[in-house]
mmCIF file of N, CA, C and O in Angstrom:
data_model
loop_
_atom_site.group_PDB
_atom_site.id
_atom_site.type_symbol
_atom_site.label_atom_id
_atom_site.label_comp_id
_atom_site.label_asym_id
_atom_site.label_seq_id
_atom_site.Cartn_x
_atom_site.Cartn_y
_atom_site.Cartn_z
ATOM 1 N N MET A 3 349.059 23.214 172.942
ATOM 2 C CA MET A 3 349.970 23.797 171.999
ATOM 3 C C MET A 3 349.453 25.153 171.533
ATOM 4 O O MET A 3 350.213 26.111 171.471
ATOM 5 N N TYR A 4 348.160 25.221 171.225
ATOM 6 C CA TYR A 4 347.617 26.468 170.694
ATOM 7 C C TYR A 4 347.724 27.607 171.703
ATOM 8 O O TYR A 4 347.946 28.753 171.333
ATOM 9 N N GLY A 5 347.579 27.304 172.986
ATOM 10 C CA GLY A 5 347.670 28.333 174.012
ATOM 11 C C GLY A 5 349.065 28.922 174.151
ATOM 12 O O GLY A 5 349.217 30.110 174.448
ATOM 13 N N PHE A 6 350.088 28.099 173.959
ATOM 14 C CA PHE A 6 351.468 28.562 174.102
ATOM 15 C C PHE A 6 352.078 29.062 172.792
ATOM 16 O O PHE A 6 353.153 29.647 172.799
ATOM 17 N N ARG A 7 351.411 28.826 171.677
ATOM 18 C CA ARG A 7 351.972 29.210 170.374
ATOM 19 C C ARG A 7 352.276 30.703 170.252
ATOM 20 O O ARG A 7 353.342 31.070 169.765
ATOM 21 N N PRO A 8 351.389 31.587 170.709
ATOM 22 C CA PRO A 8 351.712 33.015 170.592
ATOM 23 C C PRO A 8 352.958 33.417 171.400
ATOM 24 O O PRO A 8 353.697 34.307 171.000
ATOM 25 N N LEU A 9 353.206 32.738 172.510
ATOM 26 C CA LEU A 9 354.350 33.070 173.360
ATOM 27 C C LEU A 9 355.646 32.404 172.902
ATOM 28 O O LEU A 9 356.712 33.015 172.969
ATOM 29 N N LEU A 10 355.554 31.146 172.460
ATOM 30 C CA LEU A 10 356.747 30.345 172.194
ATOM 31 C C LEU A 10 356.990 30.043 170.726
ATOM 32 O O LEU A 10 358.019 29.468 170.388
ATOM 33 N N GLY A 11 356.039 30.357 169.878
ATOM 34 C CA GLY A 11 356.148 29.955 168.478
ATOM 35 C C GLY A 11 355.698 28.508 168.332
ATOM 36 O O GLY A 11 355.487 27.791 169.319
ATOM 37 N N LEU A 12 355.574 28.071 167.095
ATOM 38 C CA LEU A 12 355.046 26.732 166.828
ATOM 39 C C LEU A 12 355.948 25.630 167.380
ATOM 40 O O LEU A 12 355.477 24.710 168.052
ATOM 41 N N THR A 13 357.241 25.725 167.146
ATOM 42 C CA THR A 13 358.155 24.670 167.604
ATOM 43 C C THR A 13 358.210 24.609 169.124
ATOM 44 O O THR A 13 358.090 23.529 169.715
ATOM 45 N N GLY A 14 358.368 25.737 169.764
ATOM 46 C CA GLY A 14 358.428 25.760 171.225
ATOM 47 C C GLY A 14 357.145 25.264 171.858
ATOM 48 O O GLY A 14 357.167 24.504 172.832
ATOM 49 N N ALA A 15 356.014 25.686 171.311
ATOM 50 C CA ALA A 15 354.719 25.256 171.838
ATOM 51 C C ALA A 15 354.521 23.759 171.645
ATOM 52 O O ALA A 15 353.978 23.076 172.521
ATOM 53 N N THR A 16 354.977 23.238 170.506
ATOM 54 C CA THR A 16 354.856 21.799 170.250
ATOM 55 C C THR A 16 355.697 21.006 171.238
ATOM 56 O O THR A 16 355.245 19.997 171.786
ATOM 57 N N LEU A 17 356.919 21.445 171.484
ATOM 58 C CA LEU A 17 357.785 20.755 172.446
ATOM 59 C C LEU A 17 357.203 20.807 173.854
ATOM 60 O O LEU A 17 357.185 19.795 174.567
ATOM 61 N N LEU A 18 356.725 21.967 174.265
ATOM 62 C CA LEU A 18 356.126 22.087 175.589
ATOM 63 C C LEU A 18 354.888 21.205 175.702
ATOM 64 O O LEU A 18 354.693 20.530 176.724
ATOM 65 N N ALA A 19 354.065 21.185 174.666
ATOM 66 C CA ALA A 19 352.866 20.347 174.672
ATOM 67 C C ALA A 19 353.238 18.867 174.797
ATOM 68 O O ALA A 19 352.567 18.115 175.517
ATOM 69 N N TYR A 20 354.311 18.449 174.125
ATOM 70 C CA TYR A 20 354.755 17.060 174.240
ATOM 71 C C TYR A 20 355.137 16.742 175.691
ATOM 72 O O TYR A 20 354.718 15.729 176.242
ATOM 73 N N PHE A 21 355.935 17.622 176.312
ATOM 74 C CA PHE A 21 356.371 17.349 177.687
ATOM 75 C C PHE A 21 355.200 17.356 178.665
ATOM 76 O O PHE A 21 355.161 16.547 179.596
ATOM 77 N N ILE A 22 354.231 18.216 178.446
ATOM 78 C CA ILE A 22 353.045 18.226 179.312
ATOM 79 C C ILE A 22 352.255 16.932 179.117
ATOM 80 O O ILE A 22 351.881 16.271 180.086
ATOM 81 N N ALA A 23 352.023 16.547 177.860
ATOM 82 C CA ALA A 23 351.259 15.319 177.581
ATOM 83 C C ALA A 23 352.000 14.089 178.096
ATOM 84 O O ALA A 23 351.394 13.208 178.717
ATOM 85 N N ALA A 24 353.299 14.018 177.860
ATOM 86 C CA ALA A 24 354.083 12.867 178.324
ATOM 87 C C ALA A 24 354.108 12.802 179.844
ATOM 88 O O ALA A 24 354.021 11.716 180.433
ATOM 89 N N SER A 25 354.191 13.954 180.488
ATOM 90 C CA SER A 25 354.203 13.982 181.955
ATOM 91 C C SER A 25 352.866 13.539 182.530
ATOM 92 O O SER A 25 352.822 12.801 183.522
ATOM 93 N N MET A 26 351.777 13.960 181.912
ATOM 94 C CA MET A 26 350.459 13.520 182.365
ATOM 95 C C MET A 26 350.279 12.015 182.120
ATOM 96 O O MET A 26 349.674 11.316 182.940
ATOM 97 N N ASN A 27 350.824 11.532 181.012
ATOM 98 C CA ASN A 27 350.770 10.104 180.714
ATOM 99 C C ASN A 27 351.555 9.316 181.765
ATOM 100 O O ASN A 27 351.099 8.288 182.260
ATOM 101 N N TRP A 28 352.752 9.804 182.111
ATOM 102 C CA TRP A 28 353.557 9.161 183.151
ATOM 103 C C TRP A 28 352.793 9.134 184.470
ATOM 104 O O TRP A 28 352.721 8.096 185.136
ATOM 105 N N LEU A 29 352.193 10.260 184.840
ATOM 106 C CA LEU A 29 351.464 10.343 186.101
ATOM 107 C C LEU A 29 350.273 9.379 186.112
ATOM 108 O O LEU A 29 350.045 8.674 187.099
ATOM 109 N N ALA A 30 349.540 9.313 185.000
ATOM 110 C CA ALA A 30 348.411 8.386 184.911
ATOM 111 C C ALA A 30 348.888 6.935 185.026
ATOM 112 O O ALA A 30 348.255 6.117 185.706
ATOM 113 N N ASN A 31 350.001 6.618 184.379
ATOM 114 C CA ASN A 31 350.549 5.272 184.491
ATOM 115 C C ASN A 31 350.983 4.975 185.918
ATOM 116 O O ASN A 31 350.750 3.881 186.438
ATOM 117 N N ARG A 32 351.618 5.927 186.559
ATOM 118 C CA ARG A 32 352.101 5.738 187.933
ATOM 119 C C ARG A 32 350.942 5.551 188.907
ATOM 120 O O ARG A 32 350.986 4.691 189.789
ATOM 121 N N LEU A 33 349.881 6.360 188.733
ATOM 122 C CA LEU A 33 348.768 6.335 189.674
ATOM 123 C C LEU A 33 347.697 5.298 189.345
ATOM 124 O O LEU A 33 346.911 4.929 190.232
ATOM 125 N N TRP A 34 347.666 4.831 188.088
ATOM 126 C CA TRP A 34 346.575 3.935 187.716
ATOM 127 C C TRP A 34 347.086 2.614 187.145
ATOM 128 O O TRP A 34 346.908 1.567 187.742
ATOM 129 N N THR A 35 347.718 2.646 185.984
ATOM 130 C CA THR A 35 348.118 1.414 185.310
ATOM 131 C C THR A 35 349.076 0.588 186.148
ATOM 132 O O THR A 35 348.920 -0.631 186.258
ATOM 133 N N PHE A 36 350.078 1.231 186.742
ATOM 134 C CA PHE A 36 351.087 0.519 187.532
ATOM 135 C C PHE A 36 350.978 0.879 189.014
ATOM 136 O O PHE A 36 351.976 0.919 189.723
ATOM 137 N N ARG A 37 349.767 1.096 189.497
ATOM 138 C CA ARG A 37 349.572 1.497 190.894
ATOM 139 C C ARG A 37 349.987 0.416 191.878
ATOM 140 O O ARG A 37 350.313 0.704 193.022
ATOM 141 N N HIS A 38 349.991 -0.832 191.460
ATOM 142 C CA HIS A 38 350.343 -1.952 192.340
ATOM 143 C C HIS A 38 351.853 -2.103 192.530
ATOM 144 O O HIS A 38 352.285 -2.862 193.385
ATOM 145 N N VAL A 39 352.652 -1.377 191.768
ATOM 146 C CA VAL A 39 354.112 -1.523 191.798
ATOM 147 C C VAL A 39 354.695 -0.770 192.989
ATOM 148 O O VAL A 39 354.342 0.373 193.244
ATOM 149 N N VAL A 40 355.591 -1.428 193.717
ATOM 150 C CA VAL A 40 356.398 -0.751 194.727
ATOM 151 C C VAL A 40 357.594 -0.194 193.960
ATOM 152 O O VAL A 40 358.501 -0.933 193.589
ATOM 153 N N HIS A 41 357.555 1.081 193.659
ATOM 154 C CA HIS A 41 358.475 1.704 192.714
ATOM 155 C C HIS A 41 359.930 1.648 193.169
ATOM 156 O O HIS A 41 360.249 1.960 194.309
ATOM 157 N N ALA A 42 360.801 1.274 192.228
ATOM 158 C CA ALA A 42 362.234 1.158 192.503
ATOM 159 C C ALA A 42 362.931 2.514 192.432
ATOM 160 O O ALA A 42 363.977 2.694 193.047
ATOM 161 N N ASP A 43 362.379 3.456 191.699
ATOM 162 C CA ASP A 43 363.041 4.748 191.485
ATOM 163 C C ASP A 43 362.239 5.886 192.119
ATOM 164 O O ASP A 43 361.023 5.795 192.256
ATOM 165 N N ARG A 44 362.950 6.949 192.422
ATOM 166 C CA ARG A 44 362.275 8.171 192.859
ATOM 167 C C ARG A 44 361.493 8.729 191.671
ATOM 168 O O ARG A 44 361.832 8.465 190.518
ATOM 169 N N PRO A 45 360.434 9.511 191.938
ATOM 170 C CA PRO A 45 359.572 9.989 190.852
ATOM 171 C C PRO A 45 360.303 10.701 189.713
ATOM 172 O O PRO A 45 360.005 10.445 188.544
ATOM 173 N N LEU A 46 361.245 11.578 190.009
ATOM 174 C CA LEU A 46 361.924 12.314 188.944
ATOM 175 C C LEU A 46 362.764 11.383 188.066
ATOM 176 O O LEU A 46 362.773 11.519 186.834
ATOM 177 N N VAL A 47 363.421 10.417 188.671
ATOM 178 C CA VAL A 47 364.199 9.432 187.903
ATOM 179 C C VAL A 47 363.256 8.586 187.051
ATOM 180 O O VAL A 47 363.519 8.328 185.875
ATOM 181 N N GLN A 48 362.144 8.190 187.642
ATOM 182 C CA GLN A 48 361.164 7.387 186.910
ATOM 183 C C GLN A 48 360.587 8.171 185.731
ATOM 184 O O GLN A 48 360.418 7.630 184.639
ATOM 185 N N TRP A 49 360.303 9.450 185.933
ATOM 186 C CA TRP A 49 359.779 10.295 184.860
ATOM 187 C C TRP A 49 360.783 10.387 183.710
ATOM 188 O O TRP A 49 360.411 10.281 182.543
ATOM 189 N N ALA A 50 362.068 10.577 184.036
ATOM 190 C CA ALA A 50 363.104 10.651 182.996
ATOM 191 C C ALA A 50 363.209 9.321 182.248
ATOM 192 O O ALA A 50 363.348 9.297 181.018
ATOM 193 N N ARG A 51 363.149 8.199 182.967
ATOM 194 C CA ARG A 51 363.154 6.877 182.321
ATOM 195 C C ARG A 51 361.952 6.725 181.389
ATOM 196 O O ARG A 51 362.059 6.177 180.306
ATOM 197 N N PHE A 52 360.807 7.213 181.833
ATOM 198 C CA PHE A 52 359.590 7.136 181.036
ATOM 199 C C PHE A 52 359.752 7.900 179.727
ATOM 200 O O PHE A 52 359.400 7.406 178.653
ATOM 201 N N LEU A 53 360.289 9.123 179.809
ATOM 202 C CA LEU A 53 360.489 9.918 178.592
ATOM 203 C C LEU A 53 361.459 9.228 177.642
ATOM 204 O O LEU A 53 361.234 9.210 176.425
ATOM 205 N N MET A 54 362.535 8.647 178.175
ATOM 206 C CA MET A 54 363.504 7.949 177.316
ATOM 207 C C MET A 54 362.876 6.710 176.684
ATOM 208 O O MET A 54 363.026 6.476 175.481
ATOM 209 N N ALA A 55 362.182 5.908 177.480
ATOM 210 C CA ALA A 55 361.566 4.686 176.956
ATOM 211 C C ALA A 55 360.525 5.018 175.889
ATOM 212 O O ALA A 55 360.464 4.369 174.840
ATOM 213 N N ASN A 56 359.729 6.048 176.147
ATOM 214 C CA ASN A 56 358.683 6.397 175.199
ATOM 215 C C ASN A 56 359.219 7.064 173.946
ATOM 216 O O ASN A 56 358.561 7.043 172.911
ATOM 217 N N SER A 57 360.415 7.623 174.006
ATOM 218 C CA SER A 57 361.006 8.157 172.784
ATOM 219 C C SER A 57 361.334 7.021 171.818
ATOM 220 O O SER A 57 361.198 7.166 170.606
ATOM 221 N N LEU A 58 361.715 5.865 172.352
ATOM 222 C CA LEU A 58 361.936 4.700 171.499
ATOM 223 C C LEU A 58 360.615 4.233 170.887
ATOM 224 O O LEU A 58 360.550 3.896 169.699
ATOM 225 N N GLY A 59 359.551 4.244 171.678
ATOM 226 C CA GLY A 59 358.228 3.903 171.145
ATOM 227 C C GLY A 59 357.796 4.859 170.045
ATOM 228 O O GLY A 59 357.195 4.455 169.048
ATOM 229 N N PHE A 60 358.130 6.144 170.206
ATOM 230 C CA PHE A 60 357.813 7.132 169.172
ATOM 231 C C PHE A 60 358.555 6.816 167.876
ATOM 232 O O PHE A 60 357.979 6.862 166.786
ATOM 233 N N VAL A 61 359.842 6.484 167.993
ATOM 234 C CA VAL A 61 360.651 6.144 166.809
ATOM 235 C C VAL A 61 360.068 4.909 166.120
ATOM 236 O O VAL A 61 359.967 4.860 164.889
ATOM 237 N N MET A 62 359.656 3.929 166.902
ATOM 238 C CA MET A 62 359.062 2.720 166.319
ATOM 239 C C MET A 62 357.735 3.046 165.637
ATOM 240 O O MET A 62 357.431 2.513 164.565
ATOM 241 N N ASN A 63 356.936 3.908 166.251
ATOM 242 C CA ASN A 63 355.662 4.336 165.678
ATOM 243 C C ASN A 63 355.895 4.980 164.309
ATOM 244 O O ASN A 63 355.333 4.560 163.294
ATOM 245 N N ARG A 64 356.730 6.011 164.283
ATOM 246 C CA ARG A 64 356.994 6.710 163.028
ATOM 247 C C ARG A 64 357.686 5.812 162.013
ATOM 248 O O ARG A 64 357.432 5.906 160.811
ATOM 249 N N GLY A 65 358.564 4.947 162.480
ATOM 250 C CA GLY A 65 359.236 4.010 161.589
ATOM 251 C C GLY A 65 358.244 3.101 160.881
ATOM 252 O O GLY A 65 358.350 2.859 159.673
ATOM 253 N N MET A 66 357.265 2.606 161.625
ATOM 254 C CA MET A 66 356.229 1.755 161.031
ATOM 255 C C MET A 66 355.417 2.546 160.012
ATOM 256 O O MET A 66 355.154 2.074 158.905
ATOM 257 N N VAL A 67 355.028 3.748 160.360
ATOM 258 C CA VAL A 67 354.227 4.580 159.447
ATOM 259 C C VAL A 67 354.974 4.807 158.136
ATOM 260 O O VAL A 67 354.445 4.548 157.043
ATOM 261 N N PHE A 68 356.221 5.274 158.230
ATOM 262 C CA PHE A 68 356.957 5.589 157.008
ATOM 263 C C PHE A 68 357.339 4.337 156.225
ATOM 264 O O PHE A 68 357.370 4.358 154.993
ATOM 265 N N THR A 69 357.589 3.234 156.912
ATOM 266 C CA THR A 69 357.864 1.974 156.213
ATOM 267 C C THR A 69 356.645 1.540 155.410
ATOM 268 O O THR A 69 356.764 1.153 154.242
ATOM 269 N N LEU A 70 355.474 1.625 156.039
ATOM 270 C CA LEU A 70 354.253 1.238 155.319
ATOM 271 C C LEU A 70 353.962 2.187 154.159
ATOM 272 O O LEU A 70 353.487 1.757 153.110
ATOM 273 N N PHE A 71 354.254 3.468 154.330
ATOM 274 C CA PHE A 71 354.088 4.403 153.210
ATOM 275 C C PHE A 71 354.989 4.003 152.036
ATOM 276 O O PHE A 71 354.605 4.114 150.878
ATOM 277 N N LEU A 72 356.189 3.518 152.345
ATOM 278 C CA LEU A 72 357.138 3.143 151.285
ATOM 279 C C LEU A 72 356.794 1.821 150.610
ATOM 280 O O LEU A 72 356.988 1.675 149.409
ATOM 281 N N VAL A 73 356.333 0.833 151.382
ATOM 282 C CA VAL A 73 356.196 -0.519 150.829
ATOM 283 C C VAL A 73 354.757 -0.954 150.546
ATOM 284 O O VAL A 73 354.560 -1.946 149.846
ATOM 285 N N ALA A 74 353.776 -0.234 151.067
ATOM 286 C CA ALA A 74 352.388 -0.656 150.888
ATOM 287 C C ALA A 74 351.586 0.438 150.177
ATOM 288 O O ALA A 74 351.195 1.424 150.814
ATOM 289 N N PRO A 75 351.330 0.271 148.888
ATOM 290 C CA PRO A 75 350.575 1.291 148.152
ATOM 291 C C PRO A 75 349.218 1.606 148.790
ATOM 292 O O PRO A 75 348.784 2.753 148.774
ATOM 293 N N LEU A 76 348.574 0.603 149.396
ATOM 294 C CA LEU A 76 347.281 0.836 150.039
ATOM 295 C C LEU A 76 347.410 1.862 151.164
ATOM 296 O O LEU A 76 346.517 2.689 151.367
ATOM 297 N N CYS A 77 348.524 1.836 151.878
ATOM 298 C CA CYS A 77 348.741 2.790 152.983
ATOM 299 C C CYS A 77 348.992 4.206 152.477
ATOM 300 O O CYS A 77 348.724 5.170 153.197
ATOM 301 N N ARG A 78 349.493 4.334 151.274
ATOM 302 C CA ARG A 78 349.619 5.671 150.688
ATOM 303 C C ARG A 78 348.255 6.201 150.258
ATOM 304 O O ARG A 78 347.989 7.394 150.323
ATOM 305 N N THR A 79 347.390 5.285 149.837
ATOM 306 C CA THR A 79 346.045 5.665 149.428
ATOM 307 C C THR A 79 345.155 5.945 150.639
ATOM 308 O O THR A 79 344.362 6.887 150.636
ATOM 309 N N ILE A 80 345.299 5.106 151.676
ATOM 310 C CA ILE A 80 344.507 5.252 152.901
ATOM 311 C C ILE A 80 345.489 5.373 154.075
ATOM 312 O O ILE A 80 345.768 4.406 154.780
ATOM 313 N N PRO A 81 346.046 6.584 154.290
ATOM 314 C CA PRO A 81 347.098 6.763 155.296
ATOM 315 C C PRO A 81 346.708 6.365 156.714
ATOM 316 O O PRO A 81 347.561 6.018 157.522
ATOM 317 N N VAL A 82 345.403 6.389 157.015
ATOM 318 C CA VAL A 82 344.979 6.035 158.370
ATOM 319 C C VAL A 82 345.377 4.597 158.717
ATOM 320 O O VAL A 82 345.592 4.278 159.891
ATOM 321 N N LEU A 83 345.522 3.739 157.711
ATOM 322 C CA LEU A 83 345.960 2.359 157.981
ATOM 323 C C LEU A 83 347.389 2.345 158.520
ATOM 324 O O LEU A 83 347.692 1.639 159.492
ATOM 325 N N ALA A 84 348.261 3.119 157.900
ATOM 326 C CA ALA A 84 349.646 3.208 158.378
ATOM 327 C C ALA A 84 349.701 3.870 159.749
ATOM 328 O O ALA A 84 350.469 3.446 160.625
ATOM 329 N N LEU A 85 348.888 4.897 159.947
ATOM 330 C CA LEU A 85 348.865 5.576 161.245
ATOM 331 C C LEU A 85 348.359 4.651 162.344
ATOM 332 O O LEU A 85 348.888 4.648 163.464
ATOM 333 N N ALA A 86 347.356 3.835 162.039
ATOM 334 C CA ALA A 86 346.840 2.882 163.030
ATOM 335 C C ALA A 86 347.899 1.830 163.365
ATOM 336 O O ALA A 86 348.102 1.493 164.534
ATOM 337 N N ALA A 87 348.569 1.318 162.345
ATOM 338 C CA ALA A 87 349.625 0.325 162.588
ATOM 339 C C ALA A 87 350.765 0.935 163.395
ATOM 340 O O ALA A 87 351.314 0.306 164.302
ATOM 341 N N GLY A 88 351.123 2.173 163.088
ATOM 342 C CA GLY A 88 352.166 2.865 163.844
ATOM 343 C C GLY A 88 351.752 3.090 165.285
ATOM 344 O O GLY A 88 352.548 2.893 166.214
ATOM 345 N N SER A 89 350.509 3.487 165.491
ATOM 346 C CA SER A 89 350.007 3.700 166.854
ATOM 347 C C SER A 89 350.026 2.407 167.659
ATOM 348 O O SER A 89 350.420 2.402 168.827
ATOM 349 N N LEU A 90 349.612 1.324 167.031
ATOM 350 C CA LEU A 90 349.619 0.028 167.718
ATOM 351 C C LEU A 90 351.047 -0.408 168.053
ATOM 352 O O LEU A 90 351.318 -0.882 169.155
ATOM 353 N N THR A 91 351.963 -0.203 167.122
ATOM 354 C CA THR A 91 353.370 -0.526 167.361
ATOM 355 C C THR A 91 353.918 0.293 168.524
ATOM 356 O O THR A 91 354.566 -0.240 169.428
ATOM 357 N N GLY A 92 353.651 1.595 168.528
ATOM 358 C CA GLY A 92 354.105 2.459 169.613
ATOM 359 C C GLY A 92 353.471 2.100 170.939
ATOM 360 O O GLY A 92 354.135 2.108 171.984
ATOM 361 N N LEU A 93 352.183 1.762 170.917
ATOM 362 C CA LEU A 93 351.484 1.378 172.140
ATOM 363 C C LEU A 93 352.113 0.146 172.775
ATOM 364 O O LEU A 93 352.408 0.128 173.977
ATOM 365 N N VAL A 94 352.340 -0.877 171.965
ATOM 366 C CA VAL A 94 352.948 -2.118 172.477
ATOM 367 C C VAL A 94 354.365 -1.847 172.983
ATOM 368 O O VAL A 94 354.742 -2.301 174.076
ATOM 369 N N ALA A 95 355.132 -1.103 172.217
ATOM 370 C CA ALA A 95 356.507 -0.789 172.627
ATOM 371 C C ALA A 95 356.518 0.022 173.920
ATOM 372 O O ALA A 95 357.268 -0.295 174.856
ATOM 373 N N ASN A 96 355.693 1.049 173.991
ATOM 374 C CA ASN A 96 355.676 1.900 175.181
ATOM 375 C C ASN A 96 355.217 1.143 176.421
ATOM 376 O O ASN A 96 355.793 1.299 177.495
ATOM 377 N N PHE A 97 354.183 0.314 176.284
ATOM 378 C CA PHE A 97 353.725 -0.446 177.448
ATOM 379 C C PHE A 97 354.794 -1.433 177.900
ATOM 380 O O PHE A 97 355.097 -1.531 179.090
ATOM 381 N N THR A 98 355.384 -2.151 176.944
ATOM 382 C CA THR A 98 356.407 -3.153 177.291
ATOM 383 C C THR A 98 357.613 -2.486 177.943
ATOM 384 O O THR A 98 358.100 -2.954 178.984
ATOM 385 N N LEU A 99 358.109 -1.408 177.355
ATOM 386 C CA LEU A 99 359.264 -0.715 177.926
ATOM 387 C C LEU A 99 358.931 -0.095 179.281
ATOM 388 O O LEU A 99 359.748 -0.139 180.201
ATOM 389 N N SER A 100 357.734 0.456 179.412
ATOM 390 C CA SER A 100 357.337 1.032 180.699
ATOM 391 C C SER A 100 357.252 -0.049 181.767
ATOM 392 O O SER A 100 357.714 0.140 182.894
ATOM 393 N N HIS A 101 356.682 -1.169 181.408
ATOM 394 C CA HIS A 101 356.547 -2.280 182.361
ATOM 395 C C HIS A 101 357.908 -2.816 182.798
ATOM 396 O O HIS A 101 358.122 -3.085 183.977
ATOM 397 N N ARG A 102 358.824 -2.956 181.870
ATOM 398 C CA ARG A 102 360.120 -3.572 182.171
ATOM 399 C C ARG A 102 361.184 -2.607 182.673
ATOM 400 O O ARG A 102 362.046 -2.994 183.456
ATOM 401 N N MET A 103 361.156 -1.360 182.202
ATOM 402 C CA MET A 103 362.258 -0.449 182.503
ATOM 403 C C MET A 103 361.877 0.727 183.397
ATOM 404 O O MET A 103 362.743 1.303 184.040
ATOM 405 N N VAL A 104 360.614 1.103 183.408
ATOM 406 C CA VAL A 104 360.231 2.323 184.117
ATOM 407 C C VAL A 104 359.533 2.003 185.440
ATOM 408 O O VAL A 104 359.974 2.432 186.497
ATOM 409 N N PHE A 105 358.458 1.268 185.364
ATOM 410 C CA PHE A 105 357.660 0.971 186.558
ATOM 411 C C PHE A 105 358.078 -0.387 187.117
ATOM 412 O O PHE A 105 357.316 -1.347 187.138
ATOM 413 N N ARG A 106 359.326 -0.430 187.574
ATOM 414 C CA ARG A 106 359.930 -1.659 188.078
ATOM 415 C C ARG A 106 359.667 -1.788 189.568
ATOM 416 O O ARG A 106 359.635 -0.803 190.295
ATOM 417 N N HIS A 107 359.521 -3.020 190.020
ATOM 418 C CA HIS A 107 359.362 -3.282 191.451
ATOM 419 C C HIS A 107 360.687 -3.067 192.164
ATOM 420 O O HIS A 107 361.758 -3.393 191.649
ATOM 421 N N ARG A 108 360.614 -2.520 193.349
ATOM 422 C CA ARG A 108 361.799 -2.388 194.200
ATOM 423 C C ARG A 108 362.221 -3.774 194.658
ATOM 424 O O ARG A 108 361.386 -4.600 195.041
ATOM 425 N N GLN A 109 363.502 -4.033 194.581
ATOM 426 C CA GLN A 109 364.047 -5.324 195.017
ATOM 427 C C GLN A 109 364.102 -5.346 196.542
ATOM 428 O O GLN A 109 364.518 -4.372 197.166
ATOM 429 N N PRO A 110 363.711 -6.451 197.152
ATOM 430 C CA PRO A 110 363.803 -6.530 198.613
ATOM 431 C C PRO A 110 365.259 -6.524 199.047
ATOM 432 O O PRO A 110 366.130 -7.048 198.341
ATOM 433 N N PRO A 111 365.556 -5.906 200.185
ATOM 434 C CA PRO A 111 366.954 -5.869 200.652
ATOM 435 C C PRO A 111 367.455 -7.276 200.961
ATOM 436 O O PRO A 111 366.689 -8.129 201.401
ATOM 437 N N PRO A 112 368.771 -7.541 200.733
ATOM 438 C CA PRO A 112 369.318 -8.882 200.981
ATOM 439 C C PRO A 112 369.380 -9.232 202.445
ATOM 440 O O PRO A 112 369.346 -8.508 203.330
#
């Protein structure tokens, strides 16, 4: 983000940094975590599915953080607790959605 900030501004650099990080995450999942999968989708389709699935994980992450800020005074005092819970929520959501919707096995022909 810092490298692109002078060229794109803060918002543009942040968006570009997200797409670079998400793309590297997708590639790592494709090549390592789900390397055993005979992929059902072409790479570009799979990448788009990954971004969509992980956007839901992001919403769940932030939702957990802000919910805990609202309902748990301890999380307002020690925000890292809410951030950790949000990260764990997003991690579980992203892995589950990636496993079920993104890195799907190709169905054998009938």
